[in-house]
């Protein structure tokens, strides 16, 4: 060991991210065998560090010095790649720790994911070894990792058997599926994308996708984060990673599978991880700035676009095309994805005419016409004007074929690219691919289809223009003690279901406006309550023994006359008695009319903890099935975004002569309900406020009915949620 | 001229589709010049026929025999490629006709599309020459055409300057944009797609995209039709082409731009064609089996998928993957596009286990695991079982990278492909492209992203499973005379706007159920009308001088008491007098309650003629803005499909305890209104039935209000629609 070795040694997860010395334990001399592939790759990709093999039977493995045990190796080792069978892994990890190794990759399967007794026993041993040594591992059941800078291809994947050349870049990839991740990594290389790292996480016994993303978001050379996930093992972990990425202005692009029922089933059978409910994931992505995409090409396209490092200052795009047709197809695709194909005013169109009078169209989408292939300077002159145009945030250049004359055109684009910090993308359709390749090398995003360029530019805008609303601020006027009294009373009575009146008092304690209501135990009290509230009133059966009162005819609306009220009370009270309530009571409630109904709910998500859900109520819920989910608590601004992002949100605007709704007032209720969910997370299992009645003139938001369900106390619970919102299963892997 | 020449001569448009002899008129000796490119391409692609140049100054052009005039050429000429300036074209066409040439391509621009006087004059001369000679032309302002079989590359496009090799196949392409079409053609060749023809249609003075598609749908060697359109010059022409393609079971895949406002603007400024309204085009596509796609890759992907000639017998798909991750991403993408990731029952999963016990998952999506790369026979055994599985309609194989070992895997896929007539697609992600190339040559559709495979398979299903409902059948019980009387009376009174009562009588004559109503000129008559109809009633101001009665407070609902009715009549009658009606009348109408409101309308589309529109009414119209359009008349079955394809159509089902709606009853009304639009096409400009009230129990469909507007008589019209539903502009090009 030299002093030099010590000074160079990476600390913490750096041993994994930037290994300077690697030991492959259980390495085979046969480069075609799975156990031989890591050495093969490390050799063929010229790993830029020290490589040793641990193999008790040979002095050399594939020409690399080999030692019987780790103890026989002189000098430090940063990273161990353990290719042994599962049963050997715990002891090997102990041996690693003894040698001062802080990070390892465990390839073997055969642990918890098997579902067998033997697997569970080995998992326990593995967990113990990890706790004992503090060593950080990727895996088990893991394909390995690649650090491109160091040419550390520490993986036995067959996806690199064809020795595709590595290219270094700012994009990191973390994947729960080793094979699919390798495909993505390889496909990116084939497209000319520059990668910094690739990690396959396997079973995630220790390192998860989230922790790696969090670590990578602090790595200077990484500016784009991408991931493939099937299940989220820790909701808060993923949110922390997303927030760190957002603060570092590093886009986080994720393919999260299990969107469909079919996909989710496959995700469960494929790995030991649980697929989180899809709508919750979508909500978390929207709330915390994760860019969710659907497949291989959208992920790679986004990575390429973000690799330029450019940010959008707005969504206004101007395009220049060699073909009017390309321009129109582009304009359609861009508009459909929320980009603004900005109309050039007369002055600027005139300017274009003066500068280059031969264009085929002087309006955006600008059509250069086929002449540009003979007179490339036309592109230069038009681009100069576009660069000056103050209302252009984004620039798209649409060309095609004609690779034989591409050099001059690309020089012009490169020059323009160098003179602006605005994003420029190129669509080059057809041709032999040379032009796309050269543009890629210049760091200018290039696509073969206008559609894909539009999708990627829209993602770039989503990331660039995202406003971080900061941490949620607790609203004023929450009566925590009142809320606690409601819950304690129910707990004392051994109930988990609250009555409507209790549920309403619970949300009222958090400042949610509720309809006036009184309990009445007799017909006289009902008449008196109606008088106090103001008629007409609604009268409802009131009992914690029934969830849906209307199912038993227990809701009567619009009662005006005292005699009507008395008769109704006389009719309903025996019903409540029949439900088993020893002290039957009616709820006499103010009639609330509105223009629109919402449903606001909360639940304990097994992955992400307390979440708040908002959707349309009434008939609309049947037609639209539209809702938005967010982790609780939410910021006021995000609550507004939840409302405006609902499909059908035009209904909040001015329609049919009715005034527009005050979204802030509705968002205030969402925020307060979300704080209730967050602060009562150990007690409140579910809450439905349905309907939340919206009235436009004058604007009023009133909860007309509510139903809260408490968590089953922990000592009685077997499979249900605990107070952290995690299931027992979700804590594993 | 030899006898042989005569026997070989193509007839009709065959001279264009399969030219055996071509004269390039105005050909330059410089192969880099626009006027030299056609000869260059015909030479470099080895045109399989006789080629002559017409150039008065040279005996040879680029080594091809050249003649001063057409008359100097011996032997027949099938096709003339005219590269002369616009002014020469009319005379050249006459000279062509004199030589027996029946088809020509006119490259020159400078006609109607310029918008200049000179252009208009030349257009007139061109039109005259065409009428005089009967010659069929592509263009003017046209890039030319390619017949791959004959290696007839009759175009001056620069998109072929790099001499990309042609590959013959069953896909024809017709494009209104020459440049964009060339990009598509070239990109297809680069992807290994086999083309039969490519036509650029330019200004479409004679041959349109529609007529070429119609012609190609009868060509045996063409089994897949693709097109790029910016505007539809003849709606009926396009529908005829779509119907012919459908009858011939040839999928018709179209990129129609101008979807967005931005795109439509560009389409207008780019060509002289009018962009049809986008929703109408979507409706026509759905109704007549056109597969509309959005960009370059979706069109080429669909063409590749259909090139296999396979058809789907259902949407149930089973996939086999080397990576569980690919399988899950596939399952998500497939489900999202309406494919059914079919669950294998226990028996068949067991069967899979017996046949190949080493698979990573025995449930669909089936996961072969990475072992399949070492033991390719696993794919064979699993595929054999999939081929036997009776509930699998479609098969997807998901592989990646590993091109070095692809041969055996592809042999296995090819063998399976040969043993079934079911569609098989392959997704091969990453790798150097060799595997995709080989699969392409075998005619097995292959993609690099699961997403694109899912999109294309869904299109294949849409085409395969489309049911042709035949011609619409005129419903019974139409009282054409009664309808004519309503229209004649309004015409006689010099009115184009019908009153509500007249509009209601008009649709009632076509068998649409309407609310009971009587006109009342006095308060007594109003009371009597209410008695006859049955109370409560609505009373409405009745006048052709006002469209929106409620704007002047002219609608009173739910009137029950005779005195109330009398007072209302006394209040409203003076209002009508004030509108200028000499004989004020009220409409006393039955109150109709319902569960849901629809809007059914008709209009005269400038491109497609009479169309019927159906959408949600009431508040839903503000939230959803959902409607479906179809050309009138519609079949009953298509009317049902219009309803079920509405986003939010779940609302017709059983919800909140209300019975499901009878869609046939609603479709019956749509059909009848569509027949009215079709048969009154010369008279009826617009019709709104709003609301059409739907009542679930008992099911009832009732038109509660209607407003019809007649066409302005032709001699008074300047810019409005004429009786054929075409605008003056639309008759051009």
CSV table of N, CA and C in Angstrom, one decimal, chain B residues 526-630:
chain,number,residue,atom,x,y,z
B,526,UNK,N,-103.6,29.9,-25.1
B,526,UNK,CA,-102.5,29.4,-24.3
B,526,UNK,C,-103.0,28.4,-23.2
B,527,UNK,N,-104.0,28.9,-22.5
B,527,UNK,CA,-104.6,28.1,-21.4
B,527,UNK,C,-105.2,26.8,-22.0
B,528,UNK,N,-105.8,26.9,-23.2
B,528,UNK,CA,-106.5,25.8,-23.8
B,528,UNK,C,-105.4,24.8,-24.3
B,529,UNK,N,-104.3,25.3,-24.9
B,529,UNK,CA,-103.2,24.5,-25.4
B,529,UNK,C,-102.6,23.7,-24.2
B,530,UNK,N,-102.4,24.4,-23.1
B,530,UNK,CA,-101.8,23.7,-21.9
B,530,UNK,C,-102.7,22.6,-21.5
B,531,UNK,N,-104.0,22.8,-21.5
B,531,UNK,CA,-105.0,21.8,-21.1
B,531,UNK,C,-104.9,20.6,-22.0
B,532,UNK,N,-104.8,20.9,-23.3
B,532,UNK,CA,-104.7,19.8,-24.3
B,532,UNK,C,-103.4,19.0,-24.2
B,533,UNK,N,-102.3,19.7,-23.9
B,533,UNK,CA,-101.0,19.0,-23.8
B,533,UNK,C,-100.8,18.3,-22.5
B,534,UNK,N,-101.4,18.9,-21.5
B,534,UNK,CA,-101.2,18.3,-20.1
B,534,UNK,C,-100.2,19.2,-19.4
B,535,UNK,N,-100.5,19.6,-18.2
B,535,UNK,CA,-99.7,20.5,-17.5
B,535,UNK,C,-98.7,19.7,-16.6
B,536,UNK,N,-97.6,20.3,-16.2
B,536,UNK,CA,-97.1,21.6,-16.4
B,536,UNK,C,-96.6,21.8,-17.9
B,537,UNK,N,-96.5,23.0,-18.3
B,537,UNK,CA,-96.0,23.3,-19.7
B,537,UNK,C,-94.9,24.4,-19.6
B,538,UNK,N,-94.2,24.5,-20.8
B,538,UNK,CA,-93.3,25.6,-21.0
B,538,UNK,C,-94.0,26.5,-21.9
B,539,UNK,N,-93.7,27.8,-21.8
B,539,UNK,CA,-94.2,28.8,-22.8
B,539,UNK,C,-93.0,29.6,-23.3
B,540,UNK,N,-92.9,29.6,-24.6
B,540,UNK,CA,-91.8,30.3,-25.3
B,540,UNK,C,-92.2,31.3,-26.3
B,541,UNK,N,-91.5,32.4,-26.3
B,541,UNK,CA,-91.7,33.4,-27.4
B,541,UNK,C,-91.4,32.7,-28.7
B,542,UNK,N,-92.2,33.0,-29.7
B,542,UNK,CA,-92.1,32.2,-31.0
B,542,UNK,C,-91.9,33.2,-32.1
B,543,UNK,N,-90.8,33.2,-32.7
B,543,UNK,CA,-90.5,34.2,-33.8
B,543,UNK,C,-89.3,33.7,-34.5
B,544,UNK,N,-89.3,33.9,-35.8
B,544,UNK,CA,-88.1,33.6,-36.6
B,544,UNK,C,-87.1,34.8,-36.5
B,545,UNK,N,-87.5,35.8,-35.8
B,545,UNK,CA,-86.6,37.0,-35.7
B,545,UNK,C,-85.6,36.9,-34.6
B,546,UNK,N,-85.7,35.8,-33.8
B,546,UNK,CA,-84.8,35.7,-32.7
B,546,UNK,C,-84.3,34.2,-32.6
B,547,UNK,N,-83.0,34.1,-32.4
B,547,UNK,CA,-82.4,32.7,-32.3
B,547,UNK,C,-82.4,32.2,-30.9
B,548,UNK,N,-81.9,33.1,-30.0
B,548,UNK,CA,-81.8,32.6,-28.6
B,548,UNK,C,-82.9,33.3,-27.7
B,549,UNK,N,-84.0,32.6,-27.6
B,549,UNK,CA,-85.2,33.1,-26.9
B,549,UNK,C,-84.9,33.5,-25.5
B,550,UNK,N,-84.0,32.7,-24.8
B,550,UNK,CA,-83.8,33.0,-23.4
B,550,UNK,C,-83.1,34.3,-23.2
B,551,UNK,N,-82.4,34.8,-24.2
B,551,UNK,CA,-81.7,36.1,-24.1
B,551,UNK,C,-82.7,37.2,-23.7
B,552,UNK,N,-83.9,37.1,-24.2
B,552,UNK,CA,-84.8,38.2,-23.9
B,552,UNK,C,-85.8,37.8,-22.9
B,553,UNK,N,-85.5,36.7,-22.1
B,553,UNK,CA,-86.4,36.2,-21.1
B,553,UNK,C,-87.7,35.6,-21.7
B,554,UNK,N,-87.5,35.0,-22.9
B,554,UNK,CA,-88.6,34.5,-23.6
B,554,UNK,C,-89.0,33.1,-23.4
B,555,UNK,N,-88.4,32.5,-22.3
B,555,UNK,CA,-88.7,31.1,-22.0
B,555,UNK,C,-89.2,31.0,-20.6
B,556,UNK,N,-90.4,30.4,-20.3
B,556,UNK,CA,-90.8,30.2,-19.0
B,556,UNK,C,-91.2,28.7,-18.8
B,557,UNK,N,-90.6,28.1,-17.8
B,557,UNK,CA,-90.7,26.7,-17.6
B,557,UNK,C,-91.6,26.3,-16.4
B,558,UNK,N,-92.2,25.1,-16.5
B,558,UNK,CA,-92.9,24.5,-15.4
B,558,UNK,C,-94.1,25.2,-14.9
B,559,UNK,N,-94.9,25.7,-15.9
B,559,UNK,CA,-96.1,26.5,-15.5
B,559,UNK,C,-97.3,25.5,-15.4
B,560,UNK,N,-98.0,25.5,-14.2
B,560,UNK,CA,-99.0,24.6,-13.9
B,560,UNK,C,-100.4,25.2,-13.8
B,561,UNK,N,-100.5,26.3,-13.1
B,561,UNK,CA,-101.8,26.9,-12.9
B,561,UNK,C,-102.3,27.6,-14.1
B,562,UNK,N,-103.6,27.5,-14.4
B,562,UNK,CA,-104.2,28.2,-15.6
B,562,UNK,C,-103.9,29.7,-15.5
B,563,UNK,N,-104.0,30.3,-14.3
B,563,UNK,CA,-103.9,31.7,-14.1
B,563,UNK,C,-102.4,32.2,-14.4
B,564,UNK,N,-101.5,31.3,-14.0
B,564,UNK,CA,-100.1,31.5,-14.2
B,564,UNK,C,-99.8,31.5,-15.7
B,565,UNK,N,-100.5,30.6,-16.4
B,565,UNK,CA,-100.3,30.4,-17.8
B,565,UNK,C,-100.8,31.7,-18.5
B,566,UNK,N,-102.0,32.1,-18.1
B,566,UNK,CA,-102.7,33.3,-18.7
B,566,UNK,C,-101.8,34.5,-18.5
B,567,UNK,N,-101.3,34.7,-17.3
B,567,UNK,CA,-100.5,35.9,-17.0
B,567,UNK,C,-99.2,35.9,-17.8
B,568,UNK,N,-98.6,34.7,-17.9
B,568,UNK,CA,-97.4,34.6,-18.7
B,568,UNK,C,-97.6,35.0,-20.1
B,569,UNK,N,-98.7,34.4,-20.7
B,569,UNK,CA,-99.1,34.7,-22.1
B,569,UNK,C,-99.3,36.2,-22.3
B,570,UNK,N,-99.9,36.8,-21.3
B,570,UNK,CA,-100.2,38.3,-21.4
B,570,UNK,C,-98.9,39.1,-21.3
B,571,UNK,N,-98.0,38.5,-20.6
B,571,UNK,CA,-96.7,39.2,-20.5
B,571,UNK,C,-95.8,39.1,-21.7
B,572,UNK,N,-95.9,37.8,-22.3
B,572,UNK,CA,-94.9,37.6,-23.4
B,572,UNK,C,-95.4,38.0,-24.8
B,573,UNK,N,-96.7,38.0,-25.0
B,573,UNK,CA,-97.2,38.4,-26.3
B,573,UNK,C,-96.7,39.7,-26.8
B,574,UNK,N,-96.8,40.8,-25.9
B,574,UNK,CA,-96.3,42.1,-26.4
B,574,UNK,C,-94.8,42.1,-26.8
B,575,UNK,N,-94.0,41.2,-26.1
B,575,UNK,CA,-92.6,41.1,-26.4
B,575,UNK,C,-92.4,40.7,-27.9
B,576,UNK,N,-93.3,39.7,-28.3
B,576,UNK,CA,-93.2,39.2,-29.7
B,576,UNK,C,-93.6,40.3,-30.6
B,577,UNK,N,-94.6,41.0,-30.2
B,577,UNK,CA,-95.0,42.2,-31.1
B,577,UNK,C,-93.9,43.1,-31.3
B,578,UNK,N,-93.1,43.4,-30.2
B,578,UNK,CA,-92.0,44.3,-30.2
B,578,UNK,C,-90.9,43.8,-31.1
B,579,UNK,N,-90.8,42.5,-31.3
B,579,UNK,CA,-89.8,41.9,-32.2
B,579,UNK,C,-90.1,42.3,-33.7
B,580,UNK,N,-91.4,42.7,-33.9
B,580,UNK,CA,-91.7,43.1,-35.3
B,580,UNK,C,-92.7,42.1,-35.9
B,581,UNK,N,-93.1,41.1,-35.1
B,581,UNK,CA,-94.1,40.1,-35.7
B,581,UNK,C,-95.5,40.7,-35.7
B,582,UNK,N,-96.1,40.6,-36.9
B,582,UNK,CA,-97.4,41.2,-37.0
B,582,UNK,C,-98.4,40.4,-36.3
B,583,UNK,N,-98.2,39.1,-36.3
B,583,UNK,CA,-99.2,38.2,-35.7
B,583,UNK,C,-98.5,37.4,-34.6
B,584,UNK,N,-98.3,38.0,-33.4
B,584,UNK,CA,-97.5,37.4,-32.3
B,584,UNK,C,-98.1,36.0,-31.9
B,585,UNK,N,-97.2,35.1,-31.7
B,585,UNK,CA,-97.7,33.7,-31.3
B,585,UNK,C,-96.7,33.2,-30.2
B,586,UNK,N,-97.3,32.4,-29.3
B,586,UNK,CA,-96.5,31.8,-28.3
B,586,UNK,C,-96.4,30.3,-28.6
B,587,UNK,N,-95.3,29.6,-28.2
B,587,UNK,CA,-95.3,28.2,-28.3
B,587,UNK,C,-95.5,27.6,-26.9
B,588,UNK,N,-96.6,26.9,-26.8
B,588,UNK,CA,-96.9,26.2,-25.5
B,588,UNK,C,-96.5,24.8,-25.6
B,589,UNK,N,-95.6,24.3,-24.8
B,589,UNK,CA,-94.9,23.1,-25.0
B,589,UNK,C,-94.9,22.2,-23.7
B,590,UNK,N,-95.1,20.9,-24.0
B,590,UNK,CA,-95.0,19.9,-22.9
B,590,UNK,C,-93.6,20.0,-22.2
B,591,UNK,N,-93.6,19.9,-20.8
B,591,UNK,CA,-92.4,19.9,-20.1
B,591,UNK,C,-91.8,18.5,-20.2
B,592,UNK,N,-90.5,18.4,-20.6
B,592,UNK,CA,-89.9,17.1,-20.8
B,592,UNK,C,-88.7,17.0,-19.8
B,593,UNK,N,-88.7,16.1,-19.0
B,593,UNK,CA,-87.6,15.9,-18.0
B,593,UNK,C,-86.7,14.7,-18.5
B,594,UNK,N,-85.5,14.8,-18.2
B,594,UNK,CA,-84.6,13.8,-18.7
B,594,UNK,C,-83.4,13.6,-17.8
B,595,UNK,N,-82.6,12.6,-18.1
B,595,UNK,CA,-81.4,12.3,-17.3
B,595,UNK,C,-80.2,12.9,-17.9
B,596,UNK,N,-80.2,13.2,-19.2
B,596,UNK,CA,-79.0,13.6,-19.9
B,596,UNK,C,-79.5,14.4,-21.2
B,597,UNK,N,-78.6,15.4,-21.5
B,597,UNK,CA,-78.9,16.1,-22.7
B,597,UNK,C,-77.9,15.9,-23.8
B,598,UNK,N,-78.3,15.7,-25.0
B,598,UNK,CA,-77.4,15.7,-26.2
B,598,UNK,C,-77.7,16.8,-27.1
B,599,UNK,N,-76.7,17.2,-27.9
B,599,UNK,CA,-76.9,18.1,-29.0
B,599,UNK,C,-76.7,17.3,-30.3
B,600,UNK,N,-77.7,17.4,-31.2
B,600,UNK,CA,-77.5,16.8,-32.5
B,600,UNK,C,-77.6,17.9,-33.5
B,601,UNK,N,-76.7,18.0,-34.4
B,601,UNK,CA,-76.7,19.1,-35.4
B,601,UNK,C,-76.3,18.6,-36.8
B,602,UNK,N,-76.6,19.4,-37.8
B,602,UNK,CA,-76.1,19.2,-39.1
B,602,UNK,C,-75.6,20.5,-39.7
B,603,UNK,N,-74.6,20.3,-40.5
B,603,UNK,CA,-74.2,21.5,-41.3
B,603,UNK,C,-73.7,21.0,-42.7
B,604,UNK,N,-73.5,22.0,-43.5
B,604,UNK,CA,-73.0,21.8,-44.8
B,604,UNK,C,-71.5,22.0,-44.8
B,605,UNK,N,-70.7,20.9,-44.8
B,605,UNK,CA,-69.3,21.1,-44.8
B,605,UNK,C,-68.8,21.5,-46.2
B,606,UNK,N,-67.9,22.5,-46.3
B,606,UNK,CA,-67.5,22.9,-47.7
B,606,UNK,C,-66.8,21.8,-48.4
B,607,UNK,N,-66.2,20.8,-47.8
B,607,UNK,CA,-65.5,19.8,-48.4
B,607,UNK,C,-66.3,18.5,-48.6
B,608,UNK,N,-67.0,18.1,-47.5
B,608,UNK,CA,-67.6,16.8,-47.4
B,608,UNK,C,-69.2,16.9,-47.6
B,609,UNK,N,-69.7,18.1,-47.7
B,609,UNK,CA,-71.2,18.2,-47.9
B,609,UNK,C,-71.9,18.0,-46.6
B,610,UNK,N,-73.1,17.5,-46.6
B,610,UNK,CA,-73.9,17.4,-45.4
B,610,UNK,C,-73.2,16.5,-44.3
B,611,UNK,N,-73.1,17.0,-43.1
B,611,UNK,CA,-72.6,16.2,-42.0
B,611,UNK,C,-73.5,16.3,-40.8
B,612,UNK,N,-73.5,15.2,-40.0
B,612,UNK,CA,-74.3,15.2,-38.8
B,612,UNK,C,-73.3,15.2,-37.6
B,613,UNK,N,-73.6,15.9,-36.6
B,613,UNK,CA,-72.7,16.1,-35.4
B,613,UNK,C,-73.5,15.7,-34.2
B,614,UNK,N,-72.9,14.9,-33.3
B,614,UNK,CA,-73.6,14.5,-32.1
B,614,UNK,C,-72.6,14.8,-30.9
B,615,UNK,N,-73.1,15.4,-29.9
B,615,UNK,CA,-72.2,15.7,-28.7
B,615,UNK,C,-73.1,15.8,-27.4
B,616,UNK,N,-72.4,15.9,-26.3
B,616,UNK,CA,-73.1,16.1,-25.1
B,616,UNK,C,-73.6,17.5,-25.0
B,617,UNK,N,-74.8,17.7,-24.3
B,617,UNK,CA,-75.3,19.0,-24.1
B,617,UNK,C,-75.2,19.4,-22.7
B,618,UNK,N,-76.0,20.3,-22.3
B,618,UNK,CA,-76.1,20.8,-20.9
B,618,UNK,C,-74.7,21.2,-20.4
B,619,UNK,N,-74.4,21.0,-19.1
B,619,UNK,CA,-73.1,21.4,-18.5
B,619,UNK,C,-72.0,20.6,-19.1
B,620,UNK,N,-72.3,19.3,-19.5
B,620,UNK,CA,-71.2,18.5,-20.0
B,620,UNK,C,-70.5,19.1,-21.2
B,621,UNK,N,-71.3,19.8,-22.0
B,621,UNK,CA,-70.7,20.4,-23.2
B,621,UNK,C,-69.5,21.3,-22.9
B,622,UNK,N,-69.7,22.0,-21.7
B,622,UNK,CA,-68.6,22.9,-21.3
B,622,UNK,C,-67.4,22.2,-20.8
B,623,UNK,N,-67.7,21.0,-20.2
B,623,UNK,CA,-66.6,20.3,-19.5
B,623,UNK,C,-65.9,19.4,-20.5
B,624,UNK,N,-66.6,18.8,-21.4
B,624,UNK,CA,-66.0,17.8,-22.3
B,624,UNK,C,-65.7,18.3,-23.7
B,625,UNK,N,-66.6,19.2,-24.2
B,625,UNK,CA,-66.4,19.7,-25.6
B,625,UNK,C,-66.2,18.4,-26.5
B,626,UNK,N,-67.0,17.4,-26.3
B,626,UNK,CA,-66.9,16.2,-27.0
B,626,UNK,C,-68.0,16.1,-28.1
B,627,UNK,N,-67.6,15.8,-29.3
B,627,UNK,CA,-68.6,15.5,-30.3
B,627,UNK,C,-68.0,14.6,-31.4
B,628,UNK,N,-68.9,14.0,-32.1
B,628,UNK,CA,-68.4,13.1,-33.3
B,628,UNK,C,-69.2,13.6,-34.5
B,629,UNK,N,-68.5,13.6,-35.6
B,629,UNK,CA,-69.0,14.1,-36.9
B,629,UNK,C,-69.1,12.9,-37.9
B,630,UNK,N,-70.1,12.9,-38.7
B,630,UNK,CA,-70.1,11.9,-39.8
B,630,UNK,C,-70.7,12.5,-41.0
